[in-house]
């Protein structure tokens, strides 16, 4: 977390930050799953996102990822890593009122920027406990319906092409 916060403030080269994070991973004997989770948590815990200017968290996330997107891309590559990313976002949802109020748009943004896949979002949503995550599930409902609808349209298009 400290490496990313300092790297963001100093506008460090993302490649150097990745090397530093990897060194820390081995020094602290962390699994890749843990690193994936904590990289996302650290990015979303940066002061610019915790307390965004003009209270616009989407602009703040975009600004952070303009600089640190390559760091996120380095760790969030596989379906399992995408799930870790979304689970970290689940924690951020509980901690950050700005993210909480725009969670559907935040997840959609990560989808649009290819950090997470449609399958990962749907799998994560289905794993959210109905009782414990009622508000989060409700906030994501329209996005999930949109993703389901777009995947059905894609399947229909694929069937039309094969005919």
Coordinates of N, CA, C and O in Angstrom, one line a residue, residues 1 4 21-22 25 30-46 71-95 110 115-116 124 127-128 133 136:
X1 N 0.8 -1.2 0.0 CA 0.0 0.0 0.0 C 0.9 1.3 0.0 O 0.6 2.2 -0.7
X4 N 2.5 1.9 -3.5 CA 1.6 2.4 -4.5 C 1.3 3.9 -4.1 O 1.2 4.7 -5.0
X21 N 6.7 -4.2 -5.7 CA 5.6 -5.1 -5.1 C 6.0 -6.5 -5.2 O 5.8 -7.3 -4.2
X22 N 6.6 -7.0 -6.3 CA 7.1 -8.3 -6.4 C 8.1 -8.7 -5.3 O 8.1 -9.7 -4.7
X25 N 6.4 -9.0 -2.1 CA 5.6 -10.3 -2.1 C 6.5 -11.4 -1.6 O 6.1 -12.2 -0.7
X30 N 4.0 -13.8 0.5 CA 2.6 -13.7 0.1 C 2.3 -14.5 -1.1 O 3.1 -14.6 -2.0
X31 N 1.1 -15.0 -1.2 CA 0.6 -15.7 -2.4 C 0.2 -14.7 -3.4 O 0.0 -13.5 -3.1
X32 N 0.2 -15.1 -4.7 CA -0.2 -14.2 -5.7 C -1.7 -13.7 -5.5 O -2.0 -12.6 -5.8
X33 N -2.5 -14.6 -5.0 CA -3.9 -14.2 -4.7 C -4.0 -13.1 -3.7 O -4.7 -12.1 -3.9
X34 N -3.1 -13.2 -2.7 CA -3.1 -12.1 -1.7 C -2.6 -10.8 -2.3 O -3.1 -9.7 -2.1
X35 N -1.6 -10.9 -3.2 CA -1.0 -9.7 -3.8 C -2.1 -9.1 -4.7 O -2.3 -7.8 -4.7
X36 N -2.8 -9.9 -5.5 CA -3.8 -9.4 -6.4 C -4.9 -8.6 -5.6 O -5.3 -7.5 -5.9
X37 N -5.3 -9.2 -4.5 CA -6.3 -8.6 -3.6 C -5.8 -7.2 -3.0 O -6.5 -6.2 -3.1
X38 N -4.6 -7.3 -2.5 CA -4.1 -6.1 -1.8 C -3.6 -5.0 -2.8 O -3.7 -3.8 -2.4
X39 N -3.2 -5.3 -4.0 CA -2.9 -4.3 -5.0 C -4.2 -3.5 -5.3 O -4.2 -2.2 -5.3
X40 N -5.3 -4.2 -5.5 CA -6.6 -3.5 -5.8 C -7.0 -2.7 -4.6 O -7.4 -1.5 -4.7
X41 N -6.9 -3.3 -3.4 CA -7.3 -2.6 -2.2 C -6.4 -1.3 -2.0 O -6.9 -0.3 -1.6
X42 N -5.1 -1.4 -2.3 CA -4.2 -0.3 -2.1 C -4.6 0.8 -3.1 O -4.6 2.0 -2.8
X43 N -4.8 0.4 -4.4 CA -5.2 1.4 -5.4 C -6.5 2.2 -5.0 O -6.5 3.4 -5.1
X44 N -7.5 1.5 -4.6 CA -8.7 2.1 -4.2 C -8.7 2.8 -2.8 O -9.6 3.4 -2.4
X45 N -7.6 2.6 -2.1 CA -7.4 3.2 -0.8 C -6.6 4.5 -0.9 O -6.4 5.2 0.1
X46 N -6.1 4.8 -2.1 CA -5.4 6.0 -2.3 C -6.2 7.2 -1.9 O -7.4 7.2 -2.2
X71 N 0.0 -1.2 -13.5 CA 0.3 -2.1 -12.3 C -0.9 -3.0 -12.1 O -0.7 -4.2 -11.9
X72 N -2.1 -2.5 -12.2 CA -3.3 -3.3 -12.0 C -3.3 -4.4 -13.1 O -3.6 -5.5 -12.9
X73 N -3.1 -4.0 -14.4 CA -3.1 -4.9 -15.5 C -2.1 -6.1 -15.3 O -2.3 -7.2 -15.7
X74 N -0.9 -5.8 -14.7 CA 0.1 -6.8 -14.4 C -0.4 -7.9 -13.5 O 0.0 -9.0 -13.7
X75 N -1.2 -7.5 -12.6 CA -1.7 -8.5 -11.6 C -3.1 -9.1 -11.9 O -3.3 -10.2 -11.5
X76 N -3.9 -8.4 -12.5 CA -5.3 -8.8 -12.8 C -5.4 -9.3 -14.2 O -5.7 -8.6 -15.1
X77 N -4.9 -10.6 -14.4 CA -4.9 -11.2 -15.8 C -5.8 -12.4 -15.9 O -6.4 -12.6 -17.0
X78 N -5.9 -13.2 -14.9 CA -6.6 -14.4 -15.0 C -8.0 -14.3 -14.4 O -8.3 -13.3 -13.7
X79 N -8.9 -15.2 -14.7 CA -10.2 -15.2 -14.1 C -10.2 -15.2 -12.6 O -11.0 -14.5 -12.0
X80 N -9.3 -16.0 -12.0 CA -9.2 -16.0 -10.6 C -8.7 -14.6 -10.0 O -9.2 -14.1 -9.0
X81 N -7.8 -14.0 -10.7 CA -7.3 -12.7 -10.3 C -8.4 -11.6 -10.4 O -8.5 -10.7 -9.6
X82 N -9.2 -11.8 -11.4 CA -10.4 -10.8 -11.6 C -11.3 -11.0 -10.4 O -11.9 -10.0 -9.9
X83 N -11.6 -12.2 -10.0 CA -12.4 -12.4 -8.8 C -11.8 -11.8 -7.6 O -12.5 -11.2 -6.7
X84 N -10.5 -11.9 -7.4 CA -9.8 -11.3 -6.3 C -9.9 -9.8 -6.4 O -10.1 -9.1 -5.3
X85 N -9.9 -9.2 -7.6 CA -10.1 -7.8 -7.8 C -11.5 -7.4 -7.3 O -11.6 -6.4 -6.5
X86 N -12.5 -8.1 -7.7 CA -13.8 -7.8 -7.3 C -14.1 -8.0 -5.8 O -14.8 -7.2 -5.2
X87 N -13.4 -9.0 -5.2 CA -13.5 -9.2 -3.8 C -12.9 -8.0 -3.0 O -13.4 -7.6 -2.0
X88 N -11.8 -7.5 -3.5 CA -11.2 -6.4 -2.9 C -12.1 -5.2 -3.0 O -12.3 -4.4 -2.1
X89 N -12.8 -5.1 -4.2 CA -13.8 -4.0 -4.4 C -14.9 -4.1 -3.4 O -15.5 -3.1 -2.9
X90 N -15.3 -5.3 -3.0 CA -16.3 -5.6 -2.0 C -15.9 -5.0 -0.7 O -16.7 -4.3 0.0
X91 N -14.6 -5.1 -0.3 CA -14.2 -4.5 0.9 C -14.2 -3.0 0.8 O -14.6 -2.3 1.7
X92 N -13.8 -2.4 -0.3 CA -13.8 -1.0 -0.6 C -15.2 -0.5 -0.5 O -15.4 0.6 0.1
X93 N -16.1 -1.2 -1.0 CA -17.5 -0.8 -1.0 C -18.0 -0.6 0.5 O -18.7 0.4 0.8
X94 N -17.5 -1.4 1.4 CA -17.9 -1.2 2.8 C -17.2 0.0 3.4 O -17.7 0.6 4.3
X95 N -16.0 0.3 2.9 CA -15.2 1.4 3.6 C -15.3 2.7 3.0 O -15.0 3.7 3.7
X110 N -14.4 -0.8 -14.7 CA -13.4 -1.8 -14.7 C -13.6 -2.8 -15.9 O -12.6 -3.3 -16.5
X115 N -10.3 -4.7 -17.2 CA -9.6 -5.2 -16.0 C -10.3 -6.4 -15.5 O -9.7 -7.3 -14.9
X116 N -11.7 -6.4 -15.7 CA -12.4 -7.6 -15.3 C -13.4 -8.0 -16.4 O -13.8 -7.2 -17.2
X124 N -18.8 -13.5 -9.5 CA -18.6 -12.7 -8.2 C -20.0 -12.4 -7.7 O -20.3 -12.6 -6.5
X127 N -21.7 -15.3 -6.1 CA -21.1 -15.7 -4.9 C -21.4 -14.8 -3.7 O -21.2 -15.2 -2.6
X128 N -21.9 -13.6 -4.0 CA -22.3 -12.7 -2.9 C -23.5 -13.2 -2.1 O -24.5 -13.6 -2.7
X133 N -25.0 -9.3 1.7 CA -24.6 -8.3 0.7 C -25.9 -7.8 0.0 O -25.8 -7.5 -1.2
X136 N -25.4 -4.4 -1.7 CA -24.4 -4.5 -2.8 C -25.0 -5.2 -4.0 O -24.9 -4.7 -5.2

